[in-house]
Every structure is written in C-alpha cells, then in structure tokens.
mmCIF file of C-alpha atoms in Angstrom:
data_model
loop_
_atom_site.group_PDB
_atom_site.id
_atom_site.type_symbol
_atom_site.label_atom_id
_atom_site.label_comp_id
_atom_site.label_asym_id
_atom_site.label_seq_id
_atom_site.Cartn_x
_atom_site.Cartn_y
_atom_site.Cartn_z
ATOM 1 C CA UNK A 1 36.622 -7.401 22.748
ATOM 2 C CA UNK A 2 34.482 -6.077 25.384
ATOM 3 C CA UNK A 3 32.578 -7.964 28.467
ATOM 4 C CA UNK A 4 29.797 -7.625 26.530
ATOM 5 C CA UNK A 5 31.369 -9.754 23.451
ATOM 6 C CA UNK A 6 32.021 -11.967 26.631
ATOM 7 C CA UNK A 7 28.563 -12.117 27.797
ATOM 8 C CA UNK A 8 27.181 -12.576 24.378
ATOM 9 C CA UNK A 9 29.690 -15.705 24.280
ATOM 10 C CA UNK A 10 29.009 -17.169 27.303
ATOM 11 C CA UNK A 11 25.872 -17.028 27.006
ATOM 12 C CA UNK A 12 25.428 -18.416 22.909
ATOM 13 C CA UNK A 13 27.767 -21.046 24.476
ATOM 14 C CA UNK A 14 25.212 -22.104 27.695
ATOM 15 C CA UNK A 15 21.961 -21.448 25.172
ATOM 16 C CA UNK A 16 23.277 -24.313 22.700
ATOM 17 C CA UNK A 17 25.048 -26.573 24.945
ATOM 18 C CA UNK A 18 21.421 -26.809 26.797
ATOM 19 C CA UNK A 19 19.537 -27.077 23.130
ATOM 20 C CA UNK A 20 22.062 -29.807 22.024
ATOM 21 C CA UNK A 21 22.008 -31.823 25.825
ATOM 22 C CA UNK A 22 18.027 -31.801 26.251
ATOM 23 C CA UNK A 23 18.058 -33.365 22.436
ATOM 24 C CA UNK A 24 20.489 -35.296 22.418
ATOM 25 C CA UNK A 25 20.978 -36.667 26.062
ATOM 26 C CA UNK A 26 24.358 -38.035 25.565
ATOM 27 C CA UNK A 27 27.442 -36.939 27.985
ATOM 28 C CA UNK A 28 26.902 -33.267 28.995
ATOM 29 C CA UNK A 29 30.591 -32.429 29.630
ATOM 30 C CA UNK A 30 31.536 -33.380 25.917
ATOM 31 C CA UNK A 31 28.312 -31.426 24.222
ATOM 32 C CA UNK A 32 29.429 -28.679 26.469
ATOM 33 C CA UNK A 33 32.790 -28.895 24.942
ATOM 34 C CA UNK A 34 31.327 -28.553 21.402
ATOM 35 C CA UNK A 35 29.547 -25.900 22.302
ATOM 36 C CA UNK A 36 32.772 -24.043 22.893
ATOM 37 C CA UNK A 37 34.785 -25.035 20.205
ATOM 38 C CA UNK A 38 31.926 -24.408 17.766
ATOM 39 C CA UNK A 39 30.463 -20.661 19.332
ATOM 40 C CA UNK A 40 34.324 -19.771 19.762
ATOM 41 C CA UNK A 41 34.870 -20.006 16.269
ATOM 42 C CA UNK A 42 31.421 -19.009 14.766
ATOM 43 C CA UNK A 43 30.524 -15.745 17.053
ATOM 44 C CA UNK A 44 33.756 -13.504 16.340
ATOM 45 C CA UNK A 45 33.784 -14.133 13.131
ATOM 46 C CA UNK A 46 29.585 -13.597 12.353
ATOM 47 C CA UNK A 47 30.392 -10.230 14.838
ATOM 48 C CA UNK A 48 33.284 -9.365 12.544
ATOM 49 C CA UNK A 49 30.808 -9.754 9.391
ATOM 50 C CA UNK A 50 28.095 -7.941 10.984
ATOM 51 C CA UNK A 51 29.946 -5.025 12.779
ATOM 52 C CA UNK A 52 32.928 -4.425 10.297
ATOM 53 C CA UNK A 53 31.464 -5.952 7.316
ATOM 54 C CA UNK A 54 28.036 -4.762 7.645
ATOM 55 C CA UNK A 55 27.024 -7.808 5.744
ATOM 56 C CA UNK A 56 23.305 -8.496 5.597
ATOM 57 C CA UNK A 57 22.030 -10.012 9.060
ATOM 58 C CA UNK A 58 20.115 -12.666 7.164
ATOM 59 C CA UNK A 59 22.887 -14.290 4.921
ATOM 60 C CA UNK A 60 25.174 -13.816 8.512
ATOM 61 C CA UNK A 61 22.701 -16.092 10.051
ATOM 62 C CA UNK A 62 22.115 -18.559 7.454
ATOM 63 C CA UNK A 63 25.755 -19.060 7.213
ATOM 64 C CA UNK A 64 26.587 -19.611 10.670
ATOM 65 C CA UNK A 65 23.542 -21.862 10.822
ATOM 66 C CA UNK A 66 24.946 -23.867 8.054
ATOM 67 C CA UNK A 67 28.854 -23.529 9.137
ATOM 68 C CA UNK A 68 27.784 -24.600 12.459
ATOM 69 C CA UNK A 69 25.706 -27.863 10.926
ATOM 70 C CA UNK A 70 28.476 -29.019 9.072
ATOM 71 C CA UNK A 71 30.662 -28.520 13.060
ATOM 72 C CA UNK A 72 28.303 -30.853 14.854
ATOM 73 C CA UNK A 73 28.062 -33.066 11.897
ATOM 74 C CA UNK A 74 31.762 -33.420 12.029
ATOM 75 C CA UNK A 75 31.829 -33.350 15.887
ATOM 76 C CA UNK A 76 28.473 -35.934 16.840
ATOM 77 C CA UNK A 77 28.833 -37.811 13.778
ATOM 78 C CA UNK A 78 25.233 -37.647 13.676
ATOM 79 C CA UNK A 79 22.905 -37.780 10.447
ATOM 80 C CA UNK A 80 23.351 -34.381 8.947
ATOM 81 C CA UNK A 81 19.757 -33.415 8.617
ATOM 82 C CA UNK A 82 19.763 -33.984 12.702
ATOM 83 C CA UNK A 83 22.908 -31.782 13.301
ATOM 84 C CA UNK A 84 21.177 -28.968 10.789
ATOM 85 C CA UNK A 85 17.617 -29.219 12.539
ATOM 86 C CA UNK A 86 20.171 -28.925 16.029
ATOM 87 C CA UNK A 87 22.043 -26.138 14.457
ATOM 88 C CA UNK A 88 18.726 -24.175 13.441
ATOM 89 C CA UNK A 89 16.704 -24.062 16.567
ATOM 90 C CA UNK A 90 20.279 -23.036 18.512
ATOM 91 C CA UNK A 91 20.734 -20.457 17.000
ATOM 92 C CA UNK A 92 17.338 -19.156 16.163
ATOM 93 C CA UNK A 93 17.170 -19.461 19.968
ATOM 94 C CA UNK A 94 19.981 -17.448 20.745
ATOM 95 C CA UNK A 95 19.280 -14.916 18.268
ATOM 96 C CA UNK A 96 16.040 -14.336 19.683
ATOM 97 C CA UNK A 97 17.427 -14.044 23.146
ATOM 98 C CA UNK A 98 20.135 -11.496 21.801
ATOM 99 C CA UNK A 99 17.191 -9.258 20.435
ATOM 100 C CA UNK A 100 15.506 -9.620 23.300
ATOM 101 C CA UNK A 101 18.452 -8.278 26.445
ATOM 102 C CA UNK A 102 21.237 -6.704 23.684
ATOM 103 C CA UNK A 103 21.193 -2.690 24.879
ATOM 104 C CA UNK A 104 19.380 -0.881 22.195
ATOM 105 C CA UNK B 1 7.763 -29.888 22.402
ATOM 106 C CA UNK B 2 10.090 -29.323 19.900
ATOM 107 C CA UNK B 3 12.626 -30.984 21.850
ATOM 108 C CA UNK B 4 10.699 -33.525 22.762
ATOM 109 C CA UNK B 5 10.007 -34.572 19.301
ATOM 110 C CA UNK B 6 13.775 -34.712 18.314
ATOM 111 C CA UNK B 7 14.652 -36.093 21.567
ATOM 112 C CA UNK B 8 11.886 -38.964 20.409
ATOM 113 C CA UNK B 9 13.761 -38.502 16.529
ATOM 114 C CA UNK B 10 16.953 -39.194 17.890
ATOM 115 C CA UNK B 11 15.774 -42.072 20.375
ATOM 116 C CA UNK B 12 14.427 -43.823 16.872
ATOM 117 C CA UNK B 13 17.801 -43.498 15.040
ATOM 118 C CA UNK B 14 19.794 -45.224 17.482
ATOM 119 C CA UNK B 15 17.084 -48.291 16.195
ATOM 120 C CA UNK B 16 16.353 -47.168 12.367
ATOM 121 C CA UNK B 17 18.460 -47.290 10.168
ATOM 122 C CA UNK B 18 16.149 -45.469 7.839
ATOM 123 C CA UNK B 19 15.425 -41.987 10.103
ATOM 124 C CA UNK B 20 13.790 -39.432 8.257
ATOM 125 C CA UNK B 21 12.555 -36.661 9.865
ATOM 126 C CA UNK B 22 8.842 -36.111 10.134
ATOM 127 C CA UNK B 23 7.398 -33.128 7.748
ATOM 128 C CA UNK B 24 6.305 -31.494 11.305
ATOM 129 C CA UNK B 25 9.618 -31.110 12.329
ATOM 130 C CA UNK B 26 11.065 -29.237 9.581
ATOM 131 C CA UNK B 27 7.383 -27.279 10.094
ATOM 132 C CA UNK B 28 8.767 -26.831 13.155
ATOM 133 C CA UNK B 29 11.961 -25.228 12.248
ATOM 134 C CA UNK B 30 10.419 -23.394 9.171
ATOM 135 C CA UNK B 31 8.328 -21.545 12.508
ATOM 136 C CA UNK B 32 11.779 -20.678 13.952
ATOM 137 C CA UNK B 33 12.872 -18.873 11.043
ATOM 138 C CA UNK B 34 9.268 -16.881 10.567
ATOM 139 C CA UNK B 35 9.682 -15.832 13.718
ATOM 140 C CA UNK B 36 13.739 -14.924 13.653
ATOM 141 C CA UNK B 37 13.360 -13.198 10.665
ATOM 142 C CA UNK B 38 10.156 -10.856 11.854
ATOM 143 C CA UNK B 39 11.940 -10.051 14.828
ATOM 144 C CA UNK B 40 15.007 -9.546 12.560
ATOM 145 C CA UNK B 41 13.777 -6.761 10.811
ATOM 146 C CA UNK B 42 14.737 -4.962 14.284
ATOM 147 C CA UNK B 43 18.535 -6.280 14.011
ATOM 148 C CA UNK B 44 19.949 -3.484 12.866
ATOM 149 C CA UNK B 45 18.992 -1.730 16.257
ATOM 150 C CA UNK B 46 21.272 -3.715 18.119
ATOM 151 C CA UNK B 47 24.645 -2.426 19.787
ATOM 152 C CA UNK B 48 26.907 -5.507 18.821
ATOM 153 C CA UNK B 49 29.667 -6.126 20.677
ATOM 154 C CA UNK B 50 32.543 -4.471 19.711
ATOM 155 C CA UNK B 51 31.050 -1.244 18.793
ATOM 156 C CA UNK B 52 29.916 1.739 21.306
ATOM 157 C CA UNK B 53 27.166 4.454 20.219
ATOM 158 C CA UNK B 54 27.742 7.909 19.792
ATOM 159 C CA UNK B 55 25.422 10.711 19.810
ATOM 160 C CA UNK B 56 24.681 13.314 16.287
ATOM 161 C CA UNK B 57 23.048 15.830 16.275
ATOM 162 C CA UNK B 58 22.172 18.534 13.626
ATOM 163 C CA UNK B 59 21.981 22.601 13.355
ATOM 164 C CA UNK B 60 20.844 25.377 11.405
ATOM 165 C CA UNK B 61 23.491 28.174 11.679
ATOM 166 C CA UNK B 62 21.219 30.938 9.703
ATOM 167 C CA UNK B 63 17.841 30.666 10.867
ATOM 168 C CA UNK B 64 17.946 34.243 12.497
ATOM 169 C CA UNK B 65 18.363 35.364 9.022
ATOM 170 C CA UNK B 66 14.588 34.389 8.470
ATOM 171 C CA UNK B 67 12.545 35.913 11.162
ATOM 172 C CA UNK B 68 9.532 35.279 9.398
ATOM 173 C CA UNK B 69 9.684 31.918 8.874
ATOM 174 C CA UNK B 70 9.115 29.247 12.046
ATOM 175 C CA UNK B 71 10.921 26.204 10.518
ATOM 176 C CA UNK B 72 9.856 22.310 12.073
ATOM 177 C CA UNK B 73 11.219 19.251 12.169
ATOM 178 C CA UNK B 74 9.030 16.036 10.452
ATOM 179 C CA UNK B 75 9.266 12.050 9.591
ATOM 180 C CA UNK B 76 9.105 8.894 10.543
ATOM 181 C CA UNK B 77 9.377 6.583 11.760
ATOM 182 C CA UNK B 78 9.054 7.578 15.969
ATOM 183 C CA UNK B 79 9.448 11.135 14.622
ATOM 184 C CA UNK B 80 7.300 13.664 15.959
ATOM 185 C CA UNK B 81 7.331 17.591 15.359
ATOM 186 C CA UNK B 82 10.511 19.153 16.605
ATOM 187 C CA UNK B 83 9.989 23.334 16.531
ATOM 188 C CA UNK B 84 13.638 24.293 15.683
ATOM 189 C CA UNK B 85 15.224 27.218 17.200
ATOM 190 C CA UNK B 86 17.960 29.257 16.460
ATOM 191 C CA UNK B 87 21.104 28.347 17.795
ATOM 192 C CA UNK B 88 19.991 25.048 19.029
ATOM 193 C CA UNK B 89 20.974 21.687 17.545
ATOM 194 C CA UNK B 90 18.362 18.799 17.588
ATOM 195 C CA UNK B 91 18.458 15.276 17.092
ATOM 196 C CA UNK B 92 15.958 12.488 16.003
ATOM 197 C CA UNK B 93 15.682 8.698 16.231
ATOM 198 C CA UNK B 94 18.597 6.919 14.525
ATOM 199 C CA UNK B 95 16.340 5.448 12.117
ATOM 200 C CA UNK B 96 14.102 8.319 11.062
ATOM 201 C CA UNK B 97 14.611 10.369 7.770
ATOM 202 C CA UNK B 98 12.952 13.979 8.348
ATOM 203 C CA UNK B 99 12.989 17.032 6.530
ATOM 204 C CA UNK B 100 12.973 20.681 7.995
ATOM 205 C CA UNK B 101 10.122 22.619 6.959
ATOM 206 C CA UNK B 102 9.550 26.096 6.990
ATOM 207 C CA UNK B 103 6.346 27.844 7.374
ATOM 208 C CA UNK B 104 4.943 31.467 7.780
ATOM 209 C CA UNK B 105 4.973 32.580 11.510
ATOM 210 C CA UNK B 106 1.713 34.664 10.823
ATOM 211 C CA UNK B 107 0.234 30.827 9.231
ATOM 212 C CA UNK B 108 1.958 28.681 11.978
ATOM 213 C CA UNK B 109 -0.218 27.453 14.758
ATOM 214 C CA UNK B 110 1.390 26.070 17.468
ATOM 215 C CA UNK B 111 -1.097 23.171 17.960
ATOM 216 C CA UNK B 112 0.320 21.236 15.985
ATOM 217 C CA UNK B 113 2.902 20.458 18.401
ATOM 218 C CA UNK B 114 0.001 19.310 20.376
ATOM 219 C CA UNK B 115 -1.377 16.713 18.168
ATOM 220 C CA UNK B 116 -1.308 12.976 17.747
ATOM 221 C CA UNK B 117 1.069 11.725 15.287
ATOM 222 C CA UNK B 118 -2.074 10.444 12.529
ATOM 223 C CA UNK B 119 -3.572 14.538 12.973
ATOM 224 C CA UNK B 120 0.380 15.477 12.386
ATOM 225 C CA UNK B 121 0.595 13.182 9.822
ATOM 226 C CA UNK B 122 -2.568 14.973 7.902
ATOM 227 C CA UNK B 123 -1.152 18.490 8.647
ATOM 228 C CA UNK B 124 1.993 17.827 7.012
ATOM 229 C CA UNK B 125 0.479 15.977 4.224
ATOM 230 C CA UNK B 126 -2.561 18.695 2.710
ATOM 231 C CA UNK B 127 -0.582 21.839 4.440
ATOM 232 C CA UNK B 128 0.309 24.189 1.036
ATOM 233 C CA UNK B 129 1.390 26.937 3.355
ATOM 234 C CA UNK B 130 4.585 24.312 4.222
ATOM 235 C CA UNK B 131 7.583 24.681 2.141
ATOM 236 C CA UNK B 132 9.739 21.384 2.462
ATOM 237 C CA UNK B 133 13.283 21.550 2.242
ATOM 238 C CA UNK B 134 14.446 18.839 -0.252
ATOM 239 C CA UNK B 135 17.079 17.392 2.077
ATOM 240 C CA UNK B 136 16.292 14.198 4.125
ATOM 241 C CA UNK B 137 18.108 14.584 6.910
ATOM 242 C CA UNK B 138 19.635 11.176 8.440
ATOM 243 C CA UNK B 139 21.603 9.796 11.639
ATOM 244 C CA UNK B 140 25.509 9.952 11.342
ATOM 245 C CA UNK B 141 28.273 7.644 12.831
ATOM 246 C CA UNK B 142 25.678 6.142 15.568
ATOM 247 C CA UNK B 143 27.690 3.584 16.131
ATOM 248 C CA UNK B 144 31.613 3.044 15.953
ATOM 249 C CA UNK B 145 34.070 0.701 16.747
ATOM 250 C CA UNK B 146 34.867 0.437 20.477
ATOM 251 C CA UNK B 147 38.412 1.974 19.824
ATOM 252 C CA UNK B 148 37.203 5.001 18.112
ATOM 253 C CA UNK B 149 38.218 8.306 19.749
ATOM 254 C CA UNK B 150 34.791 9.777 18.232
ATOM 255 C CA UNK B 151 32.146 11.287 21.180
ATOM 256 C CA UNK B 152 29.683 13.179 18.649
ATOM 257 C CA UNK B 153 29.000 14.395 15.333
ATOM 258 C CA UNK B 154 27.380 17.760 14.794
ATOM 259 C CA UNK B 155 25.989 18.386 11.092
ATOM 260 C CA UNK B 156 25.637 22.269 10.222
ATOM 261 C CA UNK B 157 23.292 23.597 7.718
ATOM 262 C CA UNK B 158 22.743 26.627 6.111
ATOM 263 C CA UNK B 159 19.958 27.866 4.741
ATOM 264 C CA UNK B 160 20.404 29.021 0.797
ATOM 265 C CA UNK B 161 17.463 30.353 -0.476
ATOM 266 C CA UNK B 162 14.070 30.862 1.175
ATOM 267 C CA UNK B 163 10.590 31.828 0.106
ATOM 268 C CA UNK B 164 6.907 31.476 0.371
ATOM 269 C CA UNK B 165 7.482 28.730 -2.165
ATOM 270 C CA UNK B 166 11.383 27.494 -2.169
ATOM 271 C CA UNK B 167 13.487 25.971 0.508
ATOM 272 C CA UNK B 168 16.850 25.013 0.086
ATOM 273 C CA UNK B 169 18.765 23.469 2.906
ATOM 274 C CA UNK B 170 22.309 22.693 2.312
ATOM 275 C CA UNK B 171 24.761 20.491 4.276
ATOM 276 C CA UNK B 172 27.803 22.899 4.934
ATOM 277 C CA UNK B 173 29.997 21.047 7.557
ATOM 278 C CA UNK B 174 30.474 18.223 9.805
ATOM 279 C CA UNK B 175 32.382 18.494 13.778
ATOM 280 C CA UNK B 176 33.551 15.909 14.824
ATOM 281 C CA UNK B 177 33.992 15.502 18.803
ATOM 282 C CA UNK B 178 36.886 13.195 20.346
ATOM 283 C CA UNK B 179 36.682 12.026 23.782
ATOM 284 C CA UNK B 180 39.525 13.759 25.003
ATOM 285 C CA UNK B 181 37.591 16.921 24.317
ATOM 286 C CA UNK B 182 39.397 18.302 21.138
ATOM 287 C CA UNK B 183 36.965 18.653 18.043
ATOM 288 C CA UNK B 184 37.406 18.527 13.975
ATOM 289 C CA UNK B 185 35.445 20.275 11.286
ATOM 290 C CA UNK B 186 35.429 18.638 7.688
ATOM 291 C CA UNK B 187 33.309 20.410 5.171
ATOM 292 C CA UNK B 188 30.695 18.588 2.934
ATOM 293 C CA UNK B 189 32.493 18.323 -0.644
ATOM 294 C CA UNK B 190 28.912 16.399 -1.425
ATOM 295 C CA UNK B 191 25.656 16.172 0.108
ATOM 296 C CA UNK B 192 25.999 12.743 -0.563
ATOM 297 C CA UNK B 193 29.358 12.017 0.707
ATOM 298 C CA UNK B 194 30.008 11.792 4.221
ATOM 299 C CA UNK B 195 33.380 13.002 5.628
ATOM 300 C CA UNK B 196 34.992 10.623 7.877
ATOM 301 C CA UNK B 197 36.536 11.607 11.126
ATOM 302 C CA UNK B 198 40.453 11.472 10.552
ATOM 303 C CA UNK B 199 40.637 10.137 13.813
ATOM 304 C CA UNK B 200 38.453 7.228 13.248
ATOM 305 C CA UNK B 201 40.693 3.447 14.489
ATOM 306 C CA UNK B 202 41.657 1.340 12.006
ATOM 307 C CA UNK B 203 43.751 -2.040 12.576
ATOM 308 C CA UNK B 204 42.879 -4.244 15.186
ATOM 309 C CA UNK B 205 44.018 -3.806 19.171
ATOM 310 C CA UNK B 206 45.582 -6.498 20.752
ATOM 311 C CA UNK B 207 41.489 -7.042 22.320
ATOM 312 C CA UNK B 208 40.122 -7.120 18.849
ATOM 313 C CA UNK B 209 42.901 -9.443 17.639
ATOM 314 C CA UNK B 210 42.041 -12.481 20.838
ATOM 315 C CA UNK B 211 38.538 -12.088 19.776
ATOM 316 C CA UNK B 212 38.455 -11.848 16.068
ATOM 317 C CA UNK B 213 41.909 -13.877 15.715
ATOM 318 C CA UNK B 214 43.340 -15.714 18.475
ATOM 319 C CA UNK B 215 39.962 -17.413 19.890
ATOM 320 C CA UNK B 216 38.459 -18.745 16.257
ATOM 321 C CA UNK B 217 42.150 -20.171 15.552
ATOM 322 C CA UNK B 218 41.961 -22.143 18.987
ATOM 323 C CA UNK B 219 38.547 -23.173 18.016
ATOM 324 C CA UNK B 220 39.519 -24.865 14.548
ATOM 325 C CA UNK B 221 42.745 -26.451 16.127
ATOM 326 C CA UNK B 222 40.216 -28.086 18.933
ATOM 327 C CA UNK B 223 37.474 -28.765 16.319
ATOM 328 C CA UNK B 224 39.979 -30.695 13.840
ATOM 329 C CA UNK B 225 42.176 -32.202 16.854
ATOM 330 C CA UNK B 226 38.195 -33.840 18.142
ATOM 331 C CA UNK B 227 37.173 -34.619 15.032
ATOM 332 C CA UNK B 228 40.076 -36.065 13.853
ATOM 333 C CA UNK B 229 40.545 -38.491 17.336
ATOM 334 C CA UNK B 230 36.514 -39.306 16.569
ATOM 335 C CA UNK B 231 37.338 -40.966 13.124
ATOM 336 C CA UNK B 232 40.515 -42.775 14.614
ATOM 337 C CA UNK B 233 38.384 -44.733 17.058
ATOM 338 C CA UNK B 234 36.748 -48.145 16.132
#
C-alpha cells in the first residue's frame, strides 16, 4: 500500500460520496459512510485484479460497476436500476479523473 | 444536467410508485461508457498503485564486428529513428515494438534522422537497401510490484549473421539490476520466454496485506452489519 493507493482512495471515496449526495440529497454523513464501506472494499480488490491479475481493464470496471450496484442497492434500499445508473456515472467519473492526474 | 435529471428521477419516486427511468437517462449513461472506454484504451499507461516503474533498456554487444554496416532503430508508435552505436544501450517508449535495421554506411544518409515521422515512415517502407532484423524488440518489466528489489533490465543482443540481404538479431541475455546495486544475468533459453529476475517479491508485506486484506474485510463486516440494521427497522 502506498500514499498513492491512499490518494487514489480518498479521493474514489470524496468523487462518489459527492455523485451519490448531489443525486440523492438525503443525509450527507450516512452517503459518506457508504462511500467508504463500498470504495474500501471495491478499490483493493479491482487494484489487486488489475495490477497482480492483469485482468482486462474493461471486465475490472464492469464488475466493480455492477458489485458496487448491488452495495448501494443493499445499502439505500433504492430501486436497483437507480443504484446501477448511481453506480455507473461514479465510477465512470472517477475513472476518468484517475486517467486524467495518475503519473504516467 | 445529468444530475439534475436523476435528482428530478429520484424526487418522482418518492411519489410514483411506477418510476421508470427515461430512455435519455440510460442515453446518458451509455455516453459515460463511450467516453470511459475511448479514454480507456490509454489504461494500460497508468502506474497503479502498488506498483513502481523501472527503466529497460537494450544493447548490441557486436556491432564493432560490422564496420560497414550503420544499424537504426524503427517503430511505432512515438518511435522515431534511434542511430545505434556501439557500446551504447538505447531504449524506446514502453509501448513501441521496433526492429533494428542495418544499412550500408556508403547508402546511409544521415537525413533521415532529420525527417518528420510520415517522410521516416516512407523511407523505411520503399528503402531495399534496409535489411530488417526479424526481431521486434519490446519493453521489459516496466512496471513491478512496489516490493520488488528490481532497478533495471538490460537486454543484450548479438548479432548472428549479417549481409547485404540477411539480418539476424538474437536475444542472448538479460541483467537484471537490484536497488542495492548488485546485478544478475539470466540467459535467453527462448526468444520468446522471458527470464524472471530471481529476486522478484512474491507474498504479500504486511502493507499489501491492510490494503488487499485487512481493509476489504472491514468493509464487508460494515456493509452486512448496515445492511442488516436497515432491514431490522420498521
């Protein structure tokens, strides 16, 4: 684990938490909660499948996009289609960011 | 916008009953993907965390051998003419494939070193006084894991046969450079088959273990300790 692991963490965590609060405008502290539970668990392990595994980038993303749907399905107890539609523009958020500051 | 919309989709469901999503939403998201998965096509360019770069490089031991011959470095992509010298290594971009070539000094102009990369492109293309080497040379070990002792790699080649016509470039040996200094040759068994440093880190450190371990376990325990005190209220 290095800071940059960190940074890339904090920083999926603050992306999403503000993606899921300006949609959702329910209580920030909670949404801010799921944020961590759900990035804690999804980042190491898509890092793990992309840096160790050297699984395709693609079917990393579409996975976490899904694992994490099913997480704030469970979590909001929204409609699923919401919590997928949430889960989507997150990360495709996030992953755009990533390209865009990750050292080259 | 986008938020916006869903903020508006979200405001209905609270009232409906029936929520669907509008088709321009999932238009929306289908945008998002286009453009994550154009900009994707860069991913594998990325130092993720966890892993450090290190630097390759390659070198022809016998090019002395040839005095006649002016041998160059070509191919893309971001790969312009390299003139190789004796006793030098050289490196490339990490994503390039070249190939030395060799040509005649008395039919080499040095110009070409000059020119844009569509004239270079051209030269290399409809030159018949060129004589490719077969080998496509690529990048090695560019990136490890953060706990690897590896610094460089250095690739030797030798040249086996060379004429007007034939070029054969053959991988001989890899050296492999540790941090602390102290280096490892491993000889090419293969062209094919890349030899590993011995060196290289394998298990997890303790680091490795909070982030890949430790951190995703605390994460389900939270997720199913929430989710289960969400179904238990009224």
């Amino acid at each position: 684990m290095s800071s940059l692991a960190l940074l890339a963490l904090g920083s999926t965590i603050a992306v999403e938490f503000l993606v899921y609060w300006v949609v959702l405008r329910t209580t920030p502290l909670r949404l801010f909660c799921y944020s961590v539970l759900i990035n804690t668990l999804t980042l190491p392990l898509a890092n793990f499948a992309y840096s160790s595994l050297s699984l395709n980038f693609y079917l990393i993303e579409g996975v976490v996009i899904l694992s994490e749907s099913f997480l704030l399905f469970l979590l909001l107890q929204k409609r699923y289609l919401l919590c997928l539609l949430l889960s989507l523009i997150a990360n495709s958020i996030t992953a755009l960011i990533s390209f865009l500051f990750l050292p080259f | 916008m986008i938020s916006y919309d869903l903020y508006m989709v979200e405001h209905k469901y609270r009232y409906c009953d029936h929520m669907r999503l509008k088709p321009t939403f999932i238009v929306y998201g289908l945008v998002f993907l286009l453009v994550l998965g154009t900009v994707a096509s860069v991913s594998a360019d990325i130092l993720m965390p966890g892993q450090k770069s290190t630097s390759f490089s390659y070198e022809i031991t016998n090019m002395d051998q040839y005095p006649d011959f002016v041998f160059l470095l070509f191919g893309g992509p971001l790969g312009n003419v390299q003139l190789l010298q004796s006793g030098q290594s050289f490196t490339f971009y990490k994503f390039a494939q070249p190939s030395v070539y060799a040509i005649l000094e008395s039919k080499y102009n040095a110009s070409i070193l000059q020119m844009n990369d569509t004239e270079q492109q051209l030269f290399f293309e409809n030159n018949p006084d060129l004589v490719p080497s077969a080998l496509v040379l690529t990048a090695v070990y560019t990136t490890v894991p953060e706990e690897s002792p590896l610094k460089s790699s250095k690739v030797i080649l030798t040249i086996a046969a060379l004429n007007s016509s034939h070029f054969d470039l053959q991988k001989t040996k890899i050296i492999f450079t540790y941090t602390d200094g102290s280096t490892e040759e491993q000889a090419f068994a293969s062209p094919d088959v890349l030899p590993s440093p011995s060196r290289s880190t394998l298990g997890l450190s303790w680091a490795n273990s909070l982030w890949y371990i430790v951190l995703p376990g605390m994460a389900v325990c939270g997720i199913v300790y929430v989710a289960v005190k969400r179904r238990q209220k009224p």
